[in-house]
Coordinates of C-alpha atoms in Angstrom, one line a residue:
R1 CA -11.0 4.8 -16.1
L2 CA -14.2 6.5 -15.0
R3 CA -13.1 9.8 -16.5
L4 CA -12.4 8.1 -19.8
H5 CA -15.8 6.5 -19.8
D6 CA -17.4 9.9 -19.1
G7 CA -15.3 11.4 -22.0
K8 CA -16.5 8.7 -24.4
L9 CA -12.9 7.6 -25.0
I10 CA -13.9 4.2 -23.8
K11 CA -16.6 2.7 -26.0
D12 CA -17.4 -0.2 -28.3
R13 CA -15.2 -0.1 -31.3
R14 CA -15.3 -2.2 -34.6
Y15 CA -12.1 -3.4 -36.2
H16 CA -11.7 -6.1 -39.0
L17 CA -15.4 -7.0 -38.9
R18 CA -15.3 -7.6 -35.1
T19 CA -16.7 -5.4 -32.3
Y20 CA -14.5 -4.9 -29.2
P21 CA -16.6 -3.6 -26.2
N22 CA -15.3 -1.0 -23.8
C23 CA -12.0 -0.2 -25.3
F24 CA -9.8 2.8 -26.2
V25 CA -7.3 3.7 -28.9
A26 CA -3.8 4.1 -27.5
K27 CA -2.9 7.1 -29.6
E28 CA -6.2 8.9 -28.6
L29 CA -5.5 8.2 -24.9
T30 CA -2.0 9.6 -25.1
D31 CA -3.5 12.8 -26.6
W32 CA -6.0 12.9 -23.7
L33 CA -3.3 12.5 -21.1
I34 CA -1.5 15.5 -22.5
D35 CA -4.6 17.6 -23.0
H36 CA -5.7 17.0 -19.4
K37 CA -2.3 17.6 -18.0
E38 CA -1.9 14.1 -16.7
A39 CA 1.3 13.8 -18.7
P40 CA 3.7 16.6 -19.8
D41 CA 4.6 14.8 -23.1
R42 CA 4.0 11.6 -25.1
E43 CA 6.9 9.8 -23.7
T44 CA 5.7 10.2 -20.2
G45 CA 2.2 9.2 -21.2
I46 CA 3.5 6.0 -22.7
R47 CA 5.5 5.2 -19.5
L48 CA 2.4 5.8 -17.4
M49 CA 0.3 3.4 -19.5
Q50 CA 3.0 0.8 -19.4
K51 CA 2.9 1.0 -15.6
L52 CA -0.8 0.2 -15.8
M53 CA -0.1 -2.7 -18.1
D54 CA 2.7 -4.1 -15.9
H55 CA 0.3 -4.1 -12.9
Y56 CA -2.5 -5.9 -14.9
I57 CA -4.8 -2.8 -15.0
I58 CA -5.0 -2.5 -18.7
H59 CA -4.1 -4.9 -21.6
H60 CA -4.3 -5.2 -25.4
V61 CA -7.7 -6.4 -26.4
C62 CA -6.3 -9.5 -28.0
D63 CA -3.2 -9.7 -25.7
E64 CA -1.0 -9.6 -28.8
H65 CA 1.2 -6.8 -27.3
S66 CA 2.8 -7.0 -23.9
D67 CA 3.9 -3.3 -24.1
Y68 CA 1.9 -0.1 -24.6
K69 CA 2.4 1.3 -28.1
D70 CA 1.4 4.9 -29.0
A71 CA -0.5 3.8 -32.1
K72 CA -3.9 3.0 -33.4
L73 CA -4.2 -0.1 -31.3
L74 CA -7.0 -1.1 -29.0
Y75 CA -6.5 -1.5 -25.3
R76 CA -9.0 -2.2 -22.5
F77 CA -9.2 -1.8 -18.7
R78 CA -9.3 -5.3 -17.2
K79 CA -12.0 -4.1 -14.9
D80 CA -14.2 -3.6 -18.0
D81 CA -13.9 -7.2 -19.2
G82 CA -13.7 -9.1 -16.0
T83 CA -10.0 -10.1 -16.2
F84 CA -8.8 -7.9 -13.3
P85 CA -7.3 -10.3 -10.8
L86 CA -9.4 -10.3 -7.6
S87 CA -7.6 -12.0 -4.8
K88 CA -9.2 -12.2 -1.3
D89 CA -6.9 -9.4 -0.2
V90 CA -8.0 -7.1 -3.1
K91 CA -11.6 -7.9 -2.5
V92 CA -11.3 -6.8 1.2
F93 CA -9.5 -3.7 0.2
M94 CA -12.2 -2.8 -2.4
R95 CA -14.9 -3.5 0.1
G96 CA -13.3 -1.1 2.5
Q97 CA -13.1 1.5 -0.2
S98 CA -16.7 1.0 -1.1
L99 CA -17.8 1.4 2.5
Y100 CA -15.7 4.5 3.0
E101 CA -17.1 6.2 -0.1
K102 CA -20.6 5.4 1.1
L103 CA -19.9 6.7 4.6
V104 CA -18.4 10.0 3.6
S105 CA -21.1 10.8 1.1
V106 CA -24.1 10.6 3.4
E107 CA -25.4 13.4 5.7
G108 CA -24.8 12.8 9.4
S109 CA -22.1 10.3 8.7
I110 CA -20.7 8.3 11.7
L111 CA -17.2 9.3 10.5
K112 CA -16.2 12.2 12.6
V113 CA -13.2 13.9 14.1
R114 CA -13.1 12.7 17.7
E115 CA -10.7 13.1 20.7
E116 CA -9.4 10.5 23.0
N117 CA -6.8 11.1 25.7
S118 CA -6.3 14.6 24.4
V119 CA -5.4 13.4 20.9
K120 CA -7.6 14.2 17.9
Y121 CA -8.2 11.5 15.3
Q122 CA -9.6 11.9 11.8
R123 CA -12.3 9.6 10.2
T124 CA -13.3 7.9 13.5
F125 CA -16.3 5.8 14.5
L126 CA -17.4 3.7 17.4
G127 CA -17.4 -0.1 16.8
C128 CA -21.1 -0.4 17.8
E129 CA -22.0 2.6 15.5
M130 CA -20.4 0.9 12.5
I131 CA -22.2 -2.3 13.2
D132 CA -25.5 -0.5 13.5
W133 CA -24.9 1.2 10.2
L134 CA -23.8 -1.9 8.4
V135 CA -26.9 -3.8 9.4
Q136 CA -29.2 -0.8 8.7
E137 CA -27.8 -0.3 5.2
G138 CA -28.1 -3.9 4.3
E139 CA -24.3 -4.3 3.9
V140 CA -24.5 -7.4 6.2
E141 CA -27.3 -9.6 7.4
N142 CA -26.7 -9.5 11.2
R143 CA -24.3 -8.1 13.8
K144 CA -22.2 -11.3 13.9
E145 CA -21.5 -10.9 10.1
A146 CA -20.7 -7.2 10.7
V147 CA -18.1 -8.0 13.4
E148 CA -16.5 -10.5 11.0
L149 CA -16.4 -7.8 8.3
G150 CA -14.9 -5.2 10.7
R151 CA -12.2 -7.7 11.8
A152 CA -11.3 -8.4 8.2
L153 CA -11.0 -4.7 7.5
L154 CA -8.8 -4.3 10.6
E155 CA -6.6 -7.3 9.8
H156 CA -6.0 -5.8 6.4
G157 CA -5.0 -2.4 7.9
I158 CA -7.9 -0.5 6.4
I159 CA -9.3 0.4 9.8
Q160 CA -7.6 0.4 13.2
H161 CA -8.3 1.0 16.8
V162 CA -7.1 4.6 17.3
S163 CA -4.2 3.6 19.6
N164 CA -3.8 0.2 18.0
R165 CA -4.6 -1.8 21.1
H166 CA -7.8 -3.7 20.3
H167 CA -9.2 -5.9 17.6
F168 CA -12.7 -5.0 16.3
F169 CA -15.5 -5.4 18.7
D170 CA -19.2 -4.6 19.0
S171 CA -18.6 -1.9 21.6
D172 CA -18.0 1.8 22.1
I173 CA -14.3 1.4 21.4
L174 CA -13.1 4.1 19.0
Y175 CA -11.7 3.1 15.6
Q176 CA -10.7 5.0 12.5
F177 CA -10.1 4.5 8.8
W178 CA -6.4 4.7 8.3
I179 CA -6.7 5.1 4.6
N180 CA -8.1 8.3 3.1
F181 CA -9.5 6.8 -0.1
R182 CA -10.6 10.2 -1.4
R183 CA -7.1 11.6 -1.6
R184 CA -6.8 12.6 -5.2
R185 CA -3.7 11.1 -6.8
R186 CA -2.2 12.1 -10.2
L187 CA -1.0 9.4 -12.6
T188 CA 2.5 10.9 -12.6
E189 CA 2.9 9.7 -9.0
L190 CA 3.3 6.2 -10.5
L191 CA 6.6 7.3 -12.0
N192 CA 7.8 9.6 -9.2
E193 CA 7.4 7.0 -6.5
N194 CA 10.0 4.7 -8.0
S195 CA 12.5 7.4 -9.1
S196 CA 15.0 6.6 -6.4
R197 CA 14.2 3.0 -5.7
T198 CA 17.3 1.1 -6.6
L199 CA 18.6 -1.6 -4.2
S200 CA 21.6 -0.7 -2.1
E201 CA 24.6 -3.0 -2.2
S202 CA 25.1 -2.4 1.6
P203 CA 25.3 -5.6 3.5
D204 CA 22.8 -4.2 6.0
S205 CA 19.2 -3.7 5.0
P206 CA 18.8 0.0 4.1
F207 CA 15.8 2.1 5.1
C208 CA 14.9 1.2 1.5
L209 CA 11.2 1.5 1.6
R210 CA 11.1 5.1 2.6
K211 CA 12.4 7.8 0.2
L212 CA 13.6 11.3 0.9
N213 CA 11.0 13.1 3.0
P214 CA 9.8 16.2 1.1
D215 CA 8.8 17.8 4.5
P216 CA 11.9 19.7 5.7
G217 CA 10.6 19.6 9.3
N218 CA 12.5 17.6 11.9
T219 CA 11.5 14.0 12.3
S220 CA 12.5 11.2 14.7
F221 CA 13.2 7.6 13.9
L222 CA 12.8 5.0 16.6
S223 CA 15.4 2.2 16.5
V224 CA 14.4 -0.8 18.6
Q225 CA 17.6 -2.4 19.9
T226 CA 18.2 -6.0 21.1
N227 CA 18.0 -5.0 24.7
K228 CA 14.5 -3.5 24.2
E229 CA 15.9 0.0 24.9
I230 CA 14.6 2.6 22.5
K231 CA 16.9 5.2 21.1
I232 CA 15.6 8.3 19.3
V233 CA 17.7 9.4 16.4
S234 CA 16.8 12.9 15.1
A235 CA 17.5 14.1 11.6
V236 CA 16.5 16.9 9.3
R237 CA 15.4 14.4 6.6
R238 CA 15.1 10.7 6.3
S239 CA 17.5 9.2 3.8
S240 CA 16.8 7.9 0.3
I241 CA 18.0 4.5 -1.0
T242 CA 20.5 6.0 -3.4
S243 CA 22.1 8.0 -0.6
L244 CA 22.7 4.8 1.3
A245 CA 24.8 2.9 -1.3
G246 CA 28.2 2.3 0.1
N247 CA 27.5 4.0 3.3
S248 CA 28.4 2.3 6.6
N249 CA 25.4 3.7 8.4
P250 CA 22.5 1.6 7.3
Y251 CA 19.8 4.2 8.1
F252 CA 21.1 7.7 7.7
S253 CA 23.4 9.3 5.1
T254 CA 26.1 11.7 6.0
T255 CA 26.4 13.0 2.5
P256 CA 26.7 16.8 2.5
T257 CA 24.0 17.4 0.0
L258 CA 21.4 16.3 2.6
V259 CA 22.8 18.7 5.2
F260 CA 22.4 16.4 8.2
P261 CA 23.4 17.5 11.7
P262 CA 25.5 15.1 13.7
V263 CA 23.4 12.1 14.7
A264 CA 23.7 9.0 16.7
E265 CA 24.1 5.9 14.7
C266 CA 21.2 3.4 14.8
N267 CA 21.9 0.0 16.1
P268 CA 22.8 -2.2 13.0
K269 CA 22.3 -5.5 14.9
S270 CA 19.2 -7.6 14.4
V271 CA 16.2 -6.8 16.7
L272 CA 15.5 -10.6 17.0
K273 CA 16.4 -12.1 20.4
R274 CA 17.5 -15.3 18.6
P275 CA 17.4 -16.8 15.1
V276 CA 14.1 -18.4 14.0
T277 CA 13.8 -21.0 11.3
N278 CA 10.9 -21.5 8.8
E279 CA 10.3 -25.0 10.3
E280 CA 9.8 -23.3 13.7
L281 CA 7.4 -20.8 12.3
L282 CA 5.3 -23.3 10.4
S283 CA 5.3 -26.2 12.9
P284 CA 1.8 -27.1 14.3
G285 CA 1.0 -25.3 17.5
A286 CA 3.8 -22.8 17.0
P287 CA 3.3 -19.6 19.1
Y288 CA 2.8 -17.3 16.1
V289 CA -0.2 -15.7 14.6
K290 CA -0.5 -14.6 11.0
K291 CA -1.8 -11.1 10.2
T292 CA -2.6 -9.4 6.9
L293 CA -1.5 -5.8 6.5
T294 CA -2.6 -3.5 3.7
I295 CA -0.2 -0.6 3.3
V296 CA -0.9 2.2 0.9
G297 CA 2.4 4.0 0.2
D298 CA 2.5 7.8 0.5
A299 CA 4.6 10.2 -1.4
V300 CA 7.8 9.0 0.3
G301 CA 7.2 5.2 0.4
W302 CA 5.9 2.7 2.9
G303 CA 8.2 3.2 5.9
F304 CA 9.8 0.1 7.1
V305 CA 13.0 -2.0 7.0
V306 CA 13.3 -5.6 5.9
R307 CA 16.3 -7.6 7.0
G308 CA 17.6 -11.1 7.2
G309 CA 16.6 -14.0 5.1
R310 CA 14.8 -17.4 5.2
P311 CA 12.8 -16.0 6.9
C312 CA 13.1 -12.2 6.7
H313 CA 11.9 -10.0 9.6
I314 CA 10.9 -6.4 10.1
Q315 CA 14.0 -4.7 11.5
A316 CA 12.5 -1.2 12.0
V317 CA 9.3 0.8 11.4
D318 CA 9.1 4.5 10.8
P319 CA 6.5 5.6 13.4
G320 CA 5.2 8.3 11.1
G321 CA 4.9 6.1 8.0
P322 CA 2.1 4.1 6.4
A323 CA 3.4 0.7 7.7
A324 CA 3.1 1.8 11.3
A325 CA -0.4 3.0 10.6
A326 CA -1.3 -0.4 9.2
G327 CA -0.1 -2.2 12.3
M328 CA 3.4 -3.3 11.3
K329 CA 5.8 -4.0 14.2
V330 CA 9.5 -4.9 14.5
C331 CA 10.3 -8.6 14.8
Q332 CA 7.4 -9.7 12.6
F333 CA 8.3 -12.3 10.0
V334 CA 7.4 -11.7 6.3
F335 CA 5.2 -14.5 5.1
S336 CA 4.0 -13.2 1.8
V337 CA 4.2 -10.1 -0.4
N338 CA 1.2 -9.3 -2.7
G339 CA 0.1 -12.9 -2.6
M340 CA 3.6 -14.4 -3.2
Y341 CA 5.0 -16.7 -0.5
V342 CA 8.4 -15.3 0.5
L343 CA 9.6 -17.2 3.6
H344 CA 12.4 -18.8 1.6
L345 CA 13.7 -15.5 0.2
D346 CA 16.4 -13.0 1.4
Y347 CA 15.7 -9.3 2.2
Q348 CA 17.2 -8.0 -1.0
T349 CA 14.8 -10.1 -3.1
I350 CA 11.8 -9.2 -1.0
S351 CA 12.8 -5.5 -1.1
S352 CA 12.9 -5.7 -4.9
L353 CA 9.5 -7.3 -5.0
I354 CA 8.0 -4.6 -2.9
M355 CA 9.7 -1.7 -4.7
T356 CA 8.7 -2.9 -8.2
G357 CA 5.2 -3.7 -7.1
P358 CA 2.1 -1.5 -6.8
R359 CA 1.6 1.4 -4.4
T360 CA -0.9 -0.6 -2.4
L361 CA 1.2 -3.3 -0.7
V362 CA -0.5 -6.4 0.8
M363 CA 1.7 -8.3 3.2
E364 CA 1.1 -11.3 5.4
V365 CA 3.3 -11.3 8.5
M366 CA 3.8 -13.7 11.4
E367 CA 3.9 -12.3 14.9
A368 CA 4.9 -14.0 18.1
I369 CA 2.0 -14.5 20.5
E370 CA 2.8 -12.6 23.7

């Protein structure tokens, strides 16, 4: 959007005696995508813009077309006309992005590479340092408000304690931004990320939110079993959804094309100690706390397994994936997905909602109080 403004493709345009502010011509934008190597051909360009329409990022200026047409029609970014849907979760995410951009662009930034317990962490800061900076820059009025902001950012998975053991405090505890907002992404990633996301017909929840890992290096997957024992299952690559269809192993495929070594089968049983009902979760005084997680999918997905139904729970979490970084844990119950209440849905419906939604996933989960 900003590049199109700079290139004057977005501007006020007159059509049938009426002026439409901040809009672009679809055909011209498709040309621009090809010229700037954002799309290899017109068909791909159209699919990319349709993705943006589907996720309420752009729309026809009169909302007369629900699809993107490669023609002399006027479209507009919703952020340019105030119709972009700003939920509380999106506002927190955008505030985190704004703070991150401000922090990395100043000299002597508090964001640094630091070491704790012989482990190096990127984009770290001390809690008290962040609060000093927020007050000094006028981002908040006082330290109490700064702590509230820090806690909101942590609860949405934008910042975390480096070893994920503490909430946000005005202290010398070390935190970090989990999300690298400056990672440059190409539009074509919108299409690539969904290329193999089709729901498996397997009765068990597949590792459906993690696609084939492009890194050929060995990885380990932790499967938390009902007896709390942790079993490490090593594989050359994590499986894709399509490779799981019809396979009895719900986590790893033995198809020869993936060249897997012999591996131990993950425990297919539920990680829950006992069944939990919606009534139990929602009853007054129930021993559960609600948390909001903001998970930005990487090139291979989000990295967790949903299983069960009414309510669904988190069956497994890839320790190296975005979900783990955002604070997701096994046995959490899925309360909402991108603002939609889902306690009454089964895992297949919830998986479909996640896989057809945006890269940035906002989930509310309910976790038992220890």
